[in-house]
Amino acid sequence: MRRPLLFLFACLTLLLGATDALAHAVAEGDKGFIQESSGVMLLPFIYMGAKHMITGYDHLLFLFGVIFFVYRLKDVGLYVTLFAVGHSVTLLFGVLTNISVSSYVIDAIIGFSVVYKALDNLGAFQRWFGYQPNTRVATLVFGLLHGFGLATKIQEFEISPDGLIPNLLAFNVGVEIGQLLALSAILIVMGYWRRTASFWRHAYTANVAMMSAGFLLMGFQITGFITSV
């Protein structure tokens, strides 16, 4: 079956043709809204959170890798929740404490998280080190790192302190909604693919393609960091 591989190839093409929009960039319209907003505005921030996740290819690539060999919905829900909790904690913590980290560094780490999960799916750690990392812990840790990237971006927009906490919580609710919507679409495709004989024939190739996308993300961000110094 070639369709899933074509889908992954299309993702790689998008990664090659994108720059900052890949990681934690916010659309110009949303950026202006964040800068000009004041007071509690729950629905707009829920919308922006969902939009951020649905258009966040780096997030989706990592989560795609996490659920690649996960079949039970309760396990999928567990990983999604761990990632969302990590993402939410560092987003809130980073913005409220005004702690920022270079978005290039964070996004390079996110690219690494995609590479890590692809290698994990390929059984590389077991073969190389005789040790299998805990996927739950890794999902939480990378969720924490992902959240810092967005926290840095939001701080750059100088969001109003009026209604800050409710708006950030609403944004995180939106992230969770967007994550569930995106993963639902991925699970439908994966469910269909898993019922075919081609799944196991092409699982290796799919994870190599995902790993390549992770390296591309890392390359973009490392180059951006070097040129911005």
XYZ file of N, CA and C in Angstrom:
687
model
N 0.841 -1.197 0.000
C 0.000 0.000 0.000
C 0.875 1.246 0.000
N 0.655 2.127 -0.955
C 1.534 3.268 -1.143
C 0.990 4.552 -0.535
N -0.286 4.617 -0.274
C -0.874 5.883 0.182
C -0.245 6.416 1.465
N -0.069 5.590 2.518
C 0.574 6.130 3.730
C 1.973 6.649 3.460
N 2.724 5.964 2.566
C 4.063 6.430 2.257
C 4.021 7.726 1.471
N 3.045 7.857 0.579
C 2.889 9.110 -0.150
C 2.528 10.241 0.799
N 1.720 9.916 1.802
C 1.359 10.919 2.810
C 2.601 11.391 3.563
N 3.456 10.450 3.958
C 4.683 10.816 4.656
C 5.608 11.619 3.755
N 5.658 11.243 2.469
C 6.490 11.998 1.530
C 5.978 13.421 1.394
N 4.653 13.575 1.389
C 4.071 14.920 1.313
C 4.445 15.742 2.537
N 4.466 15.081 3.707
C 4.880 15.788 4.928
C 6.323 16.254 4.815
N 7.184 15.389 4.272
C 8.578 15.766 4.092
C 8.708 16.953 3.152
N 7.895 16.950 2.090
C 7.922 18.061 1.141
C 7.511 19.355 1.810
N 6.485 19.288 2.669
C 6.055 20.474 3.405
C 7.161 20.974 4.319
N 7.850 20.044 4.949
C 8.939 20.428 5.840
C 10.059 21.118 5.075
N 10.361 20.614 3.883
C 11.414 21.209 3.077
C 11.058 22.607 2.612
N 9.757 22.844 2.412
C 9.345 24.134 1.886
C 8.959 25.132 2.946
N 9.087 24.746 4.214
C 8.658 25.635 5.288
C 9.859 26.134 6.065
N 9.643 27.217 6.837
C 10.707 27.734 7.694
C 10.170 27.843 9.092
N 9.958 29.050 9.588
C 9.486 29.223 10.957
C 8.071 28.714 11.155
N 7.283 28.646 10.062
C 5.891 28.230 10.210
C 5.777 26.809 10.712
N 6.865 26.063 10.620
C 6.821 24.679 11.048
C 6.644 24.520 12.544
N 7.338 25.325 13.270
C 7.474 25.018 14.673
C 6.437 25.719 15.518
N 6.787 26.863 16.085
C 5.860 27.515 16.988
C 5.495 28.910 16.518
N 5.634 29.135 15.216
C 5.240 30.435 14.699
C 3.727 30.593 14.800
N 3.287 31.816 15.011
C 1.859 32.122 15.095
C 1.502 32.995 13.908
N 0.365 32.714 13.272
C -0.052 33.482 12.110
C -0.123 34.971 12.449
N 0.134 35.811 11.426
C 0.166 37.251 11.659
C -1.132 37.771 12.260
N -2.271 37.243 11.771
C -3.556 37.680 12.310
C -3.708 37.329 13.771
N -3.300 36.117 14.128
C -3.365 35.691 15.527
C -2.378 36.486 16.379
N -1.210 36.772 15.807
C -0.213 37.556 16.527
C -0.763 38.936 16.882
N -1.402 39.583 15.902
C -1.985 40.894 16.157
C -3.083 40.835 17.198
N -3.895 39.782 17.138
C -4.985 39.640 18.106
C -4.424 39.480 19.517
N -3.380 38.639 19.662
C -2.784 38.419 20.978
C -2.229 39.722 21.537
N -1.575 40.498 20.702
C -0.958 41.739 21.157
C -1.989 42.792 21.546
N -3.145 42.779 20.886
C -4.150 43.819 21.124
C -5.230 43.396 22.107
N -5.311 42.105 22.431
C -6.391 41.630 23.293
C -6.149 42.020 24.744
N -7.243 42.194 25.461
C -7.190 42.513 26.884
C -8.447 41.974 27.535
N -8.308 41.383 28.693
C -9.451 40.784 29.358
C -9.600 39.321 28.995
N -10.566 38.676 29.628
C -10.805 37.247 29.406
C -11.490 37.040 28.055
N -10.879 36.249 27.197
C -11.405 35.962 25.862
C -11.204 34.476 25.605
N -12.069 33.668 26.185
C -11.874 32.223 26.186
C -11.988 31.588 24.805
N -13.067 31.859 24.093
C -13.289 31.185 22.807
C -12.204 31.497 21.778
N -11.790 32.764 21.633
C -10.707 33.031 20.674
C -9.416 32.298 21.016
N -9.097 32.203 22.302
C -7.860 31.525 22.676
C -7.991 30.006 22.537
N -9.190 29.469 22.745
C -9.411 28.040 22.472
C -9.189 27.764 20.991
N -9.724 28.654 20.145
C -9.557 28.500 18.699
C -8.080 28.548 18.312
N -7.346 29.499 18.860
C -5.933 29.614 18.506
C -5.130 28.408 18.998
N -5.492 27.873 20.169
C -4.805 26.682 20.667
C -5.033 25.486 19.765
N -6.291 25.297 19.328
C -6.600 24.183 18.424
C -5.890 24.357 17.090
N -5.879 25.590 16.595
C -5.217 25.877 15.320
C -3.726 25.620 15.416
N -3.133 25.991 16.535
C -1.698 25.776 16.735
C -1.355 24.296 16.649
N -2.165 23.446 17.269
C -1.862 22.026 17.266
C -2.106 21.402 15.899
N -3.211 21.759 15.260
C -3.543 21.147 13.966
C -2.518 21.512 12.903
N -1.975 22.716 12.981
C -0.983 23.146 11.992
C 0.452 22.934 12.468
N 0.629 22.346 13.652
C 1.971 22.126 14.182
C 2.525 20.793 13.718
N 3.198 20.784 12.572
C 3.688 19.541 12.002
C 4.680 18.836 12.924
N 5.448 19.613 13.665
C 6.420 18.984 14.556
C 5.725 18.192 15.655
N 4.678 18.789 16.245
C 3.902 18.083 17.265
C 3.306 16.797 16.689
N 2.685 16.924 15.524
C 1.963 15.804 14.942
C 2.906 14.681 14.523
N 4.088 15.036 14.025
C 5.056 14.004 13.662
C 5.468 13.194 14.890
N 5.715 13.903 15.988
C 6.103 13.204 17.206
C 4.974 12.300 17.692
N 3.755 12.828 17.729
C 2.625 12.037 18.202
C 2.318 10.883 17.255
N 2.522 11.094 15.952
C 2.360 10.013 14.980
C 3.308 8.874 15.318
N 4.550 9.228 15.655
C 5.511 8.200 16.049
C 5.121 7.506 17.327
N 4.576 8.263 18.277
C 4.188 7.689 19.569
C 3.096 6.635 19.396
N 2.125 6.902 18.535
C 0.986 5.982 18.389
C 1.177 4.967 17.264
N 2.346 4.981 16.622
C 2.540 4.126 15.442
C 2.246 2.660 15.750
N 2.714 2.166 16.884
C 2.493 0.771 17.253
C 1.550 0.638 18.452
N 0.772 1.691 18.706
C -0.198 1.655 19.807
C -1.583 1.392 19.216
N -2.255 0.367 19.717
C -3.519 -0.060 19.118
C -4.728 0.265 19.991
N -4.570 0.211 21.303
C -5.713 0.422 22.195
C -5.969 1.904 22.402
N -7.231 2.290 22.313
C -7.591 3.704 22.425
C -7.216 4.276 23.791
N -7.314 3.471 24.839
C -6.985 3.989 26.176
C -5.495 4.308 26.269
N -4.669 3.537 25.555
C -3.240 3.835 25.540
C -2.950 5.099 24.740
N -3.655 5.255 23.620
C -3.528 6.486 22.829
C -3.911 7.682 23.682
N -5.032 7.547 24.407
C -5.493 8.631 25.278
C -4.482 8.963 26.358
N -3.809 7.942 26.888
C -2.802 8.160 27.925
C -1.637 8.979 27.383
N -1.131 8.621 26.214
C 0.000 9.343 25.635
C -0.379 10.764 25.262
N -1.577 10.927 24.725
C -2.059 12.265 24.372
C -2.145 13.130 25.619
N -2.655 12.559 26.707
C -2.791 13.303 27.960
C -1.428 13.676 28.531
N -0.485 12.742 28.517
C 0.859 13.028 29.028
C 1.511 14.158 28.247
N 1.370 14.115 26.934
C 1.951 15.161 26.099
C 1.282 16.502 26.385
N -0.048 16.489 26.492
C -0.786 17.730 26.742
C -0.447 18.313 28.107
N -0.315 17.455 29.120
C 0.036 17.933 30.461
C 1.409 18.595 30.440
N 2.381 17.920 29.818
C 3.720 18.493 29.728
C 3.726 19.815 28.989
N 3.038 19.855 27.878
C 2.958 21.065 27.063
C 2.328 22.206 27.851
N 1.263 21.902 28.581
C 0.534 22.932 29.318
C 1.348 23.477 30.489
N 2.030 22.578 31.206
C 2.790 22.993 32.392
C 3.870 23.999 32.018
N 4.675 23.691 31.008
C 5.774 24.590 30.668
C 5.303 25.844 29.945
N 4.176 25.744 29.237
C 3.623 26.948 28.613
C 3.213 27.939 29.691
N 2.456 27.469 30.675
C 2.018 28.344 31.764
C 3.204 28.834 32.585
N 4.093 27.924 32.930
C 5.244 28.274 33.759
C 6.139 29.282 33.043
N 6.407 29.054 31.778
C 7.289 29.938 31.032
C 6.736 31.343 30.902
N 5.439 31.443 30.593
C 4.828 32.761 30.410
C 4.696 33.491 31.741
N 4.220 32.796 32.780
C 3.963 33.443 34.063
C 5.246 33.859 34.777
N 6.331 33.126 34.570
C 7.594 33.458 35.223
C 8.534 34.223 34.307
N 8.070 34.448 33.090
C 8.867 35.201 32.106
C 10.209 34.531 31.815
N 10.196 33.202 31.815
C 11.398 32.443 31.461
C 11.306 32.066 29.984
N 12.316 32.423 29.242
C 12.306 32.127 27.810
C 13.564 31.371 27.414
N 13.420 30.565 26.401
C 14.526 29.813 25.833
C 14.498 30.066 24.331
N 15.658 30.100 23.711
C 15.704 30.323 22.266
C 14.765 29.352 21.555
N 13.854 29.907 20.763
C 12.910 29.051 20.046
C 13.632 28.130 19.076
N 14.773 28.557 18.545
C 15.547 27.700 17.654
C 16.043 26.458 18.390
N 16.523 26.657 19.619
C 17.021 25.529 20.409
C 15.888 24.570 20.736
N 14.764 25.126 21.190
C 13.621 24.279 21.540
C 13.128 23.507 20.332
N 13.022 24.183 19.191
C 12.497 23.521 18.002
C 13.471 22.486 17.455
N 14.779 22.705 17.669
C 15.750 21.678 17.298
C 15.553 20.445 18.173
N 15.269 20.671 19.460
C 15.005 19.549 20.369
C 13.741 18.810 19.950
N 12.743 19.557 19.484
C 11.513 18.932 19.011
C 11.808 18.053 17.796
N 12.664 18.558 16.898
C 13.081 17.731 15.775
C 13.773 16.466 16.258
N 14.594 16.618 17.295
C 15.269 15.460 17.877
C 14.251 14.480 18.460
N 13.164 14.999 19.047
C 12.154 14.113 19.623
C 11.525 13.229 18.550
N 11.374 13.779 17.349
C 10.833 12.993 16.232
C 11.830 11.901 15.844
N 13.123 12.266 15.770
C 14.169 11.283 15.462
C 14.195 10.193 16.537
N 14.135 10.627 17.796
C 14.158 9.687 18.917
C 13.036 8.656 18.803
N 11.821 9.130 18.532
C 10.685 8.209 18.499
C 10.772 7.272 17.313
N 11.273 7.762 16.186
C 11.439 6.884 15.029
C 12.451 5.781 15.345
N 13.561 6.151 15.982
C 14.564 5.159 16.373
C 13.987 4.163 17.377
N 13.178 4.666 18.288
C 12.530 3.800 19.273
C 11.627 2.788 18.580
N 10.840 3.267 17.605
C 9.944 2.381 16.856
C 10.716 1.328 16.067
N 11.915 1.692 15.626
C 12.742 0.756 14.862
C 13.508 -0.211 15.752
N 13.370 -0.061 17.073
C 14.045 -0.950 18.006
C 15.532 -0.688 18.124
N 15.961 0.519 17.764
C 17.389 0.832 17.739
C 18.004 0.819 19.128
N 17.297 1.368 20.109
C 17.870 1.447 21.458
C 18.058 0.058 22.065
N 17.124 -0.826 21.781
C 17.234 -2.184 22.297
C 18.433 -2.895 21.680
N 18.634 -2.690 20.376
C 19.761 -3.341 19.701
C 21.089 -2.716 20.093
N 21.132 -1.402 20.203
C 22.395 -0.708 20.467
C 22.825 -0.798 21.928
N 21.839 -0.612 22.828
C 22.186 -0.505 24.248
C 21.586 -1.606 25.115
N 20.740 -2.446 24.513
C 20.085 -3.479 25.289
C 19.109 -2.921 26.311
N 18.571 -1.750 26.019
C 17.679 -1.068 26.971
C 16.530 -0.432 26.201
N 15.316 -0.575 26.734
C 14.141 0.019 26.116
C 13.671 1.218 26.941
N 13.803 2.451 26.425
C 13.359 3.634 27.175
C 11.856 3.578 27.451
N 11.454 4.222 28.533
C 10.041 4.289 28.902
C 9.342 5.321 28.030
N 8.447 4.867 27.178
C 7.780 5.761 26.228
C 6.902 6.779 26.942
N 6.305 6.406 28.052
C 5.451 7.337 28.787
C 6.272 8.511 29.334
N 7.417 8.180 29.925
C 8.288 9.232 30.463
C 8.786 10.125 29.338
N 9.193 9.518 28.227
C 9.694 10.293 27.089
C 8.623 11.216 26.544
N 7.390 10.737 26.466
C 6.292 11.564 25.944
C 6.061 12.770 26.843
N 6.093 12.561 28.164
C 5.914 13.663 29.105
C 7.063 14.668 29.002
N 8.299 14.161 28.950
C 9.468 15.043 28.885
C 9.447 15.881 27.614
N 9.173 15.258 26.488
C 9.142 16.010 25.243
C 7.951 16.959 25.195
N 6.862 16.602 25.869
C 5.746 17.532 25.984
C 6.153 18.780 26.746
N 6.932 18.597 27.814
C 7.447 19.733 28.589
C 8.309 20.636 27.707
N 9.147 20.044 26.889
C 10.020 20.825 26.017
C 9.237 21.544 24.932
N 8.239 20.873 24.382
C 7.406 21.498 23.347
C 6.729 22.753 23.892
N 6.259 22.672 25.139
C 5.562 23.810 25.733
C 6.436 25.032 25.876
N 7.707 24.841 26.157
C 8.628 25.967 26.295
C 8.760 26.742 24.987
N 8.717 26.025 23.870
C 8.827 26.701 22.581
C 7.710 27.696 22.362
N 6.479 27.285 22.662
C 5.351 28.187 22.480
C 5.357 29.297 23.519
N 5.781 28.990 24.749
C 5.854 30.014 25.792
C 6.770 31.149 25.356
N 7.882 30.791 24.708
C 8.819 31.800 24.228
C 8.173 32.700 23.193
N 7.418 32.097 22.271
C 6.747 32.880 21.237
C 5.714 33.826 21.831
N 4.923 33.331 22.770
C 3.873 34.153 23.370
C 4.482 35.330 24.126
N 5.601 35.111 24.790
C 6.257 36.214 25.495
C 6.713 37.298 24.529
N 7.101 36.916 23.337
C 7.532 37.898 22.342
C 6.383 38.826 21.944
N 5.142 38.345 22.084
C 3.977 39.137 21.690
C 3.494 40.059 22.800
N 4.108 39.958 23.982
C 3.762 40.818 25.106
C 2.257 40.785 25.381
N 1.749 39.591 25.644
C 0.337 39.409 25.910
C -0.068 40.191 27.153
N -1.282 40.739 27.145
C -1.773 41.554 28.250
C -1.914 40.725 29.534
N -1.509 41.273 30.666
C -1.673 40.547 31.927
C -3.132 40.451 32.368
N -3.993 41.298 31.788
C -5.418 41.279 32.123
C -6.057 40.038 31.512
N -6.478 39.109 32.348
C -7.088 37.866 31.873
C -6.069 36.859 31.389
N -4.807 37.039 31.785
C -3.732 36.195 31.271
C -3.940 34.716 31.583
N -4.168 34.383 32.866
C -4.277 32.975 33.243
C -5.479 32.287 32.592
N -6.700 32.880 32.653
C -7.822 32.228 31.958
C -7.575 32.056 30.465
N -6.951 33.047 29.846
C -6.694 32.948 28.405
C -5.680 31.843 28.099
N -4.660 31.727 28.931
C -3.674 30.671 28.710
C -4.286 29.289 28.943
N -5.153 29.186 29.952
C -5.831 27.910 30.189
C -6.742 27.568 29.010
N -7.430 28.581 28.486
C -8.283 28.359 27.322
C -7.454 27.916 26.122
N -6.284 28.524 25.968
C -5.397 28.139 24.873
C -5.006 26.669 24.997
N -4.714 26.237 26.224
C -4.336 24.839 26.428
C -5.492 23.889 26.175
N -6.698 24.318 26.507
C -7.877 23.507 26.174
C -7.977 23.363 24.658
N -7.724 24.457 23.958
C -7.740 24.407 22.497
C -6.682 23.473 21.947
N -5.497 23.495 22.567
C -4.426 22.581 22.147
C -4.885 21.133 22.273
N -5.542 20.828 23.387
C -6.037 19.464 23.601
C -7.088 19.097 22.553
N -7.997 20.025 22.268
C -9.032 19.766 21.254
C -8.400 19.542 19.886
N -7.467 20.426 19.521
C -6.800 20.296 18.231
C -6.024 18.995 18.128
N -5.394 18.625 19.232
C -4.629 17.378 19.266
C -5.535 16.181 19.034
N -6.684 16.166 19.687
C -7.621 15.059 19.530
C -8.174 14.996 18.113
N -8.471 16.153 17.526
C -8.990 16.179 16.156
C -7.946 15.651 15.176
N -6.716 16.127 15.323
C -5.649 15.699 14.414
C -5.364 14.207 14.569
N -5.309 13.753 15.817
C -5.021 12.347 16.038
C -6.166 11.448 15.584
N -7.384 11.942 15.655
C -8.520 11.157 15.164
C -8.364 10.877 13.673
N -7.959 11.907 12.922
C -7.738 11.731 11.487
C -6.590 10.758 11.232
N -5.504 10.902 12.019
C -4.358 10.004 11.858
C -4.747 8.565 12.191
N -5.533 8.388 13.256
C -5.925 7.039 13.667
C -6.819 6.372 12.634
N -7.654 7.155 11.951
C -8.504 6.587 10.899
C -7.635 6.029 9.773
N -6.648 6.827 9.356
C -5.730 6.378 8.304
C -4.918 5.174 8.781
N -4.406 5.261 10.010
C -3.609 4.168 10.548
C -4.436 2.891 10.698
N -5.693 3.037 11.134
C -6.556 1.871 11.297
C -6.778 1.149 9.989
N -6.972 1.922 8.938
C -7.154 1.331 7.610
C -5.865 0.659 7.155
N -4.739 1.348 7.349
C -3.442 0.822 6.906
C -3.063 -0.445 7.663
N -3.347 -0.477 8.952
C -2.978 -1.637 9.764
C -3.728 -2.900 9.356
N -4.878 -2.744 8.720
C -5.645 -3.916 8.287
C -5.116 -4.514 6.997
N -4.128 -3.892 6.408
C -3.557 -4.397 5.159
C -2.211 -5.064 5.442
N -1.818 -5.930 4.513
C -0.542 -6.627 4.672
C 0.641 -5.692 4.498
N 0.411 -4.554 3.878
C 1.514 -3.642 3.592
C 2.011 -2.903 4.833
N 1.231 -2.914 5.918
C 1.635 -2.155 7.103
C 3.002 -2.623 7.591
N 3.162 -3.912 7.788
C 4.421 -4.422 8.311
C 5.523 -4.377 7.258
N 5.138 -4.434 5.978
C 6.149 -4.326 4.928
C 6.761 -2.941 4.868
N 5.934 -1.936 5.164
C 6.384 -0.555 5.005
C 6.582 0.184 6.327
N 6.397 -0.494 7.456
C 6.558 0.173 8.752
C 7.976 0.714 8.908
N 8.951 -0.056 8.484
C 10.345 0.390 8.590
C 10.565 1.649 7.760
N 10.104 1.623 6.507
C 10.279 2.770 5.617
C 9.578 4.005 6.168
N 8.387 3.815 6.726
C 7.630 4.943 7.266
C 8.382 5.608 8.413
N 8.991 4.802 9.271
C 9.725 5.367 10.400
C 11.042 6.004 9.959
N 11.663 5.472 8.924
C 12.854 6.117 8.374
C 12.479 7.479 7.781
N 11.328 7.535 7.110
C 10.865 8.811 6.563
C 10.586 9.811 7.677
N 9.983 9.325 8.773
C 9.711 10.198 9.905
C 11.010 10.684 10.540
N 11.987 9.792 10.649
C 13.280 10.176 11.197
C 13.950 11.228 10.311
N 13.831 11.073 9.003
C 14.396 12.052 8.074
C 13.751 13.419 8.270
N 12.432 13.414 8.488
C 11.735 14.674 8.745
C 12.247 15.324 10.022
N 12.510 14.502 11.046
C 13.056 15.034 12.295
C 14.422 15.661 12.090
N 15.274 15.013 11.307
C 16.592 15.583 11.020
C 16.469 16.886 10.239
N 15.492 16.961 9.336
C 15.271 18.202 8.583
C 14.874 19.330 9.523
N 13.965 19.017 10.453
C 13.564 20.017 11.441
C 14.762 20.501 12.247
N 15.586 19.576 12.676
C 16.775 19.947 13.434
C 17.704 20.818 12.600
N 17.888 20.441 11.343
C 18.771 21.206 10.469
C 18.294 22.624 10.254
N 16.984 22.789 10.013
C 16.417 24.129 9.825
C 16.670 25.008 11.039
N 16.394 24.445 12.216
C 16.471 25.245 13.434
C 17.913 25.537 13.847
N 18.799 24.572 13.682
C 20.208 24.812 14.002
C 20.789 25.875 13.077
N 20.418 25.786 11.789
C 20.870 26.814 10.830
C 20.332 28.186 11.214
N 19.047 28.227 11.599
C 18.441 29.490 12.025
C 19.122 30.066 13.241
N 19.472 29.200 14.188
C 20.148 29.659 15.410
C 21.524 30.240 15.077
N 22.267 29.546 14.222
C 23.608 30.002 13.875
C 23.566 31.353 13.152
N 22.627 31.488 12.225
C 22.553 32.723 11.453
C 21.981 33.883 12.245
N 21.270 33.579 13.355
C 20.676 34.663 14.148
C 21.639 35.207 15.198
N 22.718 34.478 15.463
C 23.670 34.915 16.497
C 24.504 36.089 15.996
